[in-house]
JSON list of C-alpha atoms in Angstrom, two decimals:
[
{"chain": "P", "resi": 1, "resn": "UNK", "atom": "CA", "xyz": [-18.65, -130.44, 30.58]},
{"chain": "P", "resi": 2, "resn": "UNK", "atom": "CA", "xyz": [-18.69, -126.45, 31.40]},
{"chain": "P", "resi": 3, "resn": "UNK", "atom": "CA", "xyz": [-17.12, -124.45, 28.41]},
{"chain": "P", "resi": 4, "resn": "UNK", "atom": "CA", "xyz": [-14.63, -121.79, 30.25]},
{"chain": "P", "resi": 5, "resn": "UNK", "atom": "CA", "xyz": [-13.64, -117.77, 29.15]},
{"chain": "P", "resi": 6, "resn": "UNK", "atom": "CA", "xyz": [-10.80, -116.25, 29.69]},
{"chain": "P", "resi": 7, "resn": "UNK", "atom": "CA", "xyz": [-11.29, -113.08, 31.34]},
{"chain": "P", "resi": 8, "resn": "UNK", "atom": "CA", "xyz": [-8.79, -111.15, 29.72]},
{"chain": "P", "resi": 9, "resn": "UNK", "atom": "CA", "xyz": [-9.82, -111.59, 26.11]},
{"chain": "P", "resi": 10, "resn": "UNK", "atom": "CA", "xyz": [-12.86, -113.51, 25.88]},
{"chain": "P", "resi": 11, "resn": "UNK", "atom": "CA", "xyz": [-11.45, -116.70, 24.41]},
{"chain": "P", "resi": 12, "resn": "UNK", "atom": "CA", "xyz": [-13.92, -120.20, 25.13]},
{"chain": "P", "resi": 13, "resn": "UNK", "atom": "CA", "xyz": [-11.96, -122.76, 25.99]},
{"chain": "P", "resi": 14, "resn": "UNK", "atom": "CA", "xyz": [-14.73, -125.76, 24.68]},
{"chain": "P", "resi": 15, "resn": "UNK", "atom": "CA", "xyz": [-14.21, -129.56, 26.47]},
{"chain": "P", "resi": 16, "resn": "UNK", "atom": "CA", "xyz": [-16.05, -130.40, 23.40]},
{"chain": "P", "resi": 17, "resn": "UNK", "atom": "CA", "xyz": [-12.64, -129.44, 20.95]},
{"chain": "P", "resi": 18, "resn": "UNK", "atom": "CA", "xyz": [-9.71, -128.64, 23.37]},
{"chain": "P", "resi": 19, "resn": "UNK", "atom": "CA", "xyz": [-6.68, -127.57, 22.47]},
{"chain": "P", "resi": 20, "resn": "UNK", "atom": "CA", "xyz": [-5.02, -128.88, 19.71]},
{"chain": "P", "resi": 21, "resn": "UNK", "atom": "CA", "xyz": [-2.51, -126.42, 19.42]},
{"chain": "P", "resi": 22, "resn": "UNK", "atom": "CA", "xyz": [-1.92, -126.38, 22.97]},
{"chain": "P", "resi": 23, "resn": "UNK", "atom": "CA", "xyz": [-1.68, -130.10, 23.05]},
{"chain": "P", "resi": 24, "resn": "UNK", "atom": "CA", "xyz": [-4.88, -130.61, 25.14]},
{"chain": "P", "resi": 25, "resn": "UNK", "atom": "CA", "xyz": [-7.03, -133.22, 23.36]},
{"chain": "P", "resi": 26, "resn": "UNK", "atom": "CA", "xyz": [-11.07, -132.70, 22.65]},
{"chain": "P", "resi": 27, "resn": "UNK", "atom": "CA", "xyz": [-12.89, -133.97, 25.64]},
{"chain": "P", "resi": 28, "resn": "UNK", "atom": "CA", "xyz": [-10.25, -132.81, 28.14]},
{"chain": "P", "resi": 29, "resn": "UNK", "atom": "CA", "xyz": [-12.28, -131.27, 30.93]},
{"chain": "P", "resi": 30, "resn": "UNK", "atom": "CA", "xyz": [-10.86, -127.53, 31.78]},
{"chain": "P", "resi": 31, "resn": "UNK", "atom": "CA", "xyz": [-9.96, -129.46, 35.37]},
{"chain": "P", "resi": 32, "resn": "UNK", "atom": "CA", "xyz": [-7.91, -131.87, 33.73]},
{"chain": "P", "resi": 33, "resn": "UNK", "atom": "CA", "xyz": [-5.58, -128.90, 31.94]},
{"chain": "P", "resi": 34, "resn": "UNK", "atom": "CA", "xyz": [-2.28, -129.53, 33.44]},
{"chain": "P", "resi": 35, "resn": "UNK", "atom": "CA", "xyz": [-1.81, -126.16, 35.62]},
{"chain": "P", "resi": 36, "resn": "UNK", "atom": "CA", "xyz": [0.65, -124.72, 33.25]},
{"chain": "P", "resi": 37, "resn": "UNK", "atom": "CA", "xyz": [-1.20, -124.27, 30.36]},
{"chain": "P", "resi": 38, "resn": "UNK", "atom": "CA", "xyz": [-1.66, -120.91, 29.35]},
{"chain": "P", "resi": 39, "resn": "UNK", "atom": "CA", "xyz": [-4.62, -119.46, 26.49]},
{"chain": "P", "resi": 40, "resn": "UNK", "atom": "CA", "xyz": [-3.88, -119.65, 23.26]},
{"chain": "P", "resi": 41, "resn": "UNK", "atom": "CA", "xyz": [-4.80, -116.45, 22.25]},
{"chain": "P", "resi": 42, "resn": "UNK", "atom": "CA", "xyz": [-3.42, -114.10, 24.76]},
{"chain": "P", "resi": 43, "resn": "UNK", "atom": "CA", "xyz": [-1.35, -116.18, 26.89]},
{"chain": "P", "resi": 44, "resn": "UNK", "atom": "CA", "xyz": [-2.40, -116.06, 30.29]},
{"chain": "P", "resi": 45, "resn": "UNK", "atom": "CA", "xyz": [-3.11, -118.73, 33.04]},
{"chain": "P", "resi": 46, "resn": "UNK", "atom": "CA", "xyz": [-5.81, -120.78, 34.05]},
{"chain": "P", "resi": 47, "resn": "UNK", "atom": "CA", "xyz": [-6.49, -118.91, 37.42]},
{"chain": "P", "resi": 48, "resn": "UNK", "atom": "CA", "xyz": [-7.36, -115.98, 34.47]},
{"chain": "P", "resi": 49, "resn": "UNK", "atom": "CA", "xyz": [-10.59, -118.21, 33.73]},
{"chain": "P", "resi": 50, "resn": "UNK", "atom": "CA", "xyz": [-13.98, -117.79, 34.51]},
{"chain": "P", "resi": 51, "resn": "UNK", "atom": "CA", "xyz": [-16.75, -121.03, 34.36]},
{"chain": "P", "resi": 52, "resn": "UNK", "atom": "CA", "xyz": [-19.45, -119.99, 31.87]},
{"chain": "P", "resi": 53, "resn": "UNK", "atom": "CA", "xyz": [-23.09, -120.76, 32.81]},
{"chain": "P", "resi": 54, "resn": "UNK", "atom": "CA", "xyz": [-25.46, -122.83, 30.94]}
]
């Protein structure tokens, strides 16, 4: 599974660990997020998310 950044301040969201906090379980897919979530650190949607290569 692809690890995804947030563009605005460079948080990874990792499939690998999730979300805890945010209630998203490890090995939740970024697809799978339910549309509403927003990042943990700064607080902005997922359309503010960028698919990391490699």
């Amino acid at each position: 599974m692809a690890k995804w950044k947030c563009v605005v301040c460079d948080y990874e969201y990792n499939p690998e660990e999730g979300d805890p906090d945010g209630g998203i379980a490890p090995g939740t897919a970024f697809e799978d997020i339910p549309e509403d979530w927003t990042c943990p650190v700064c607080g902005v949607g997922k359309d503010n998310f960028e698919k990391m290569e490699g």
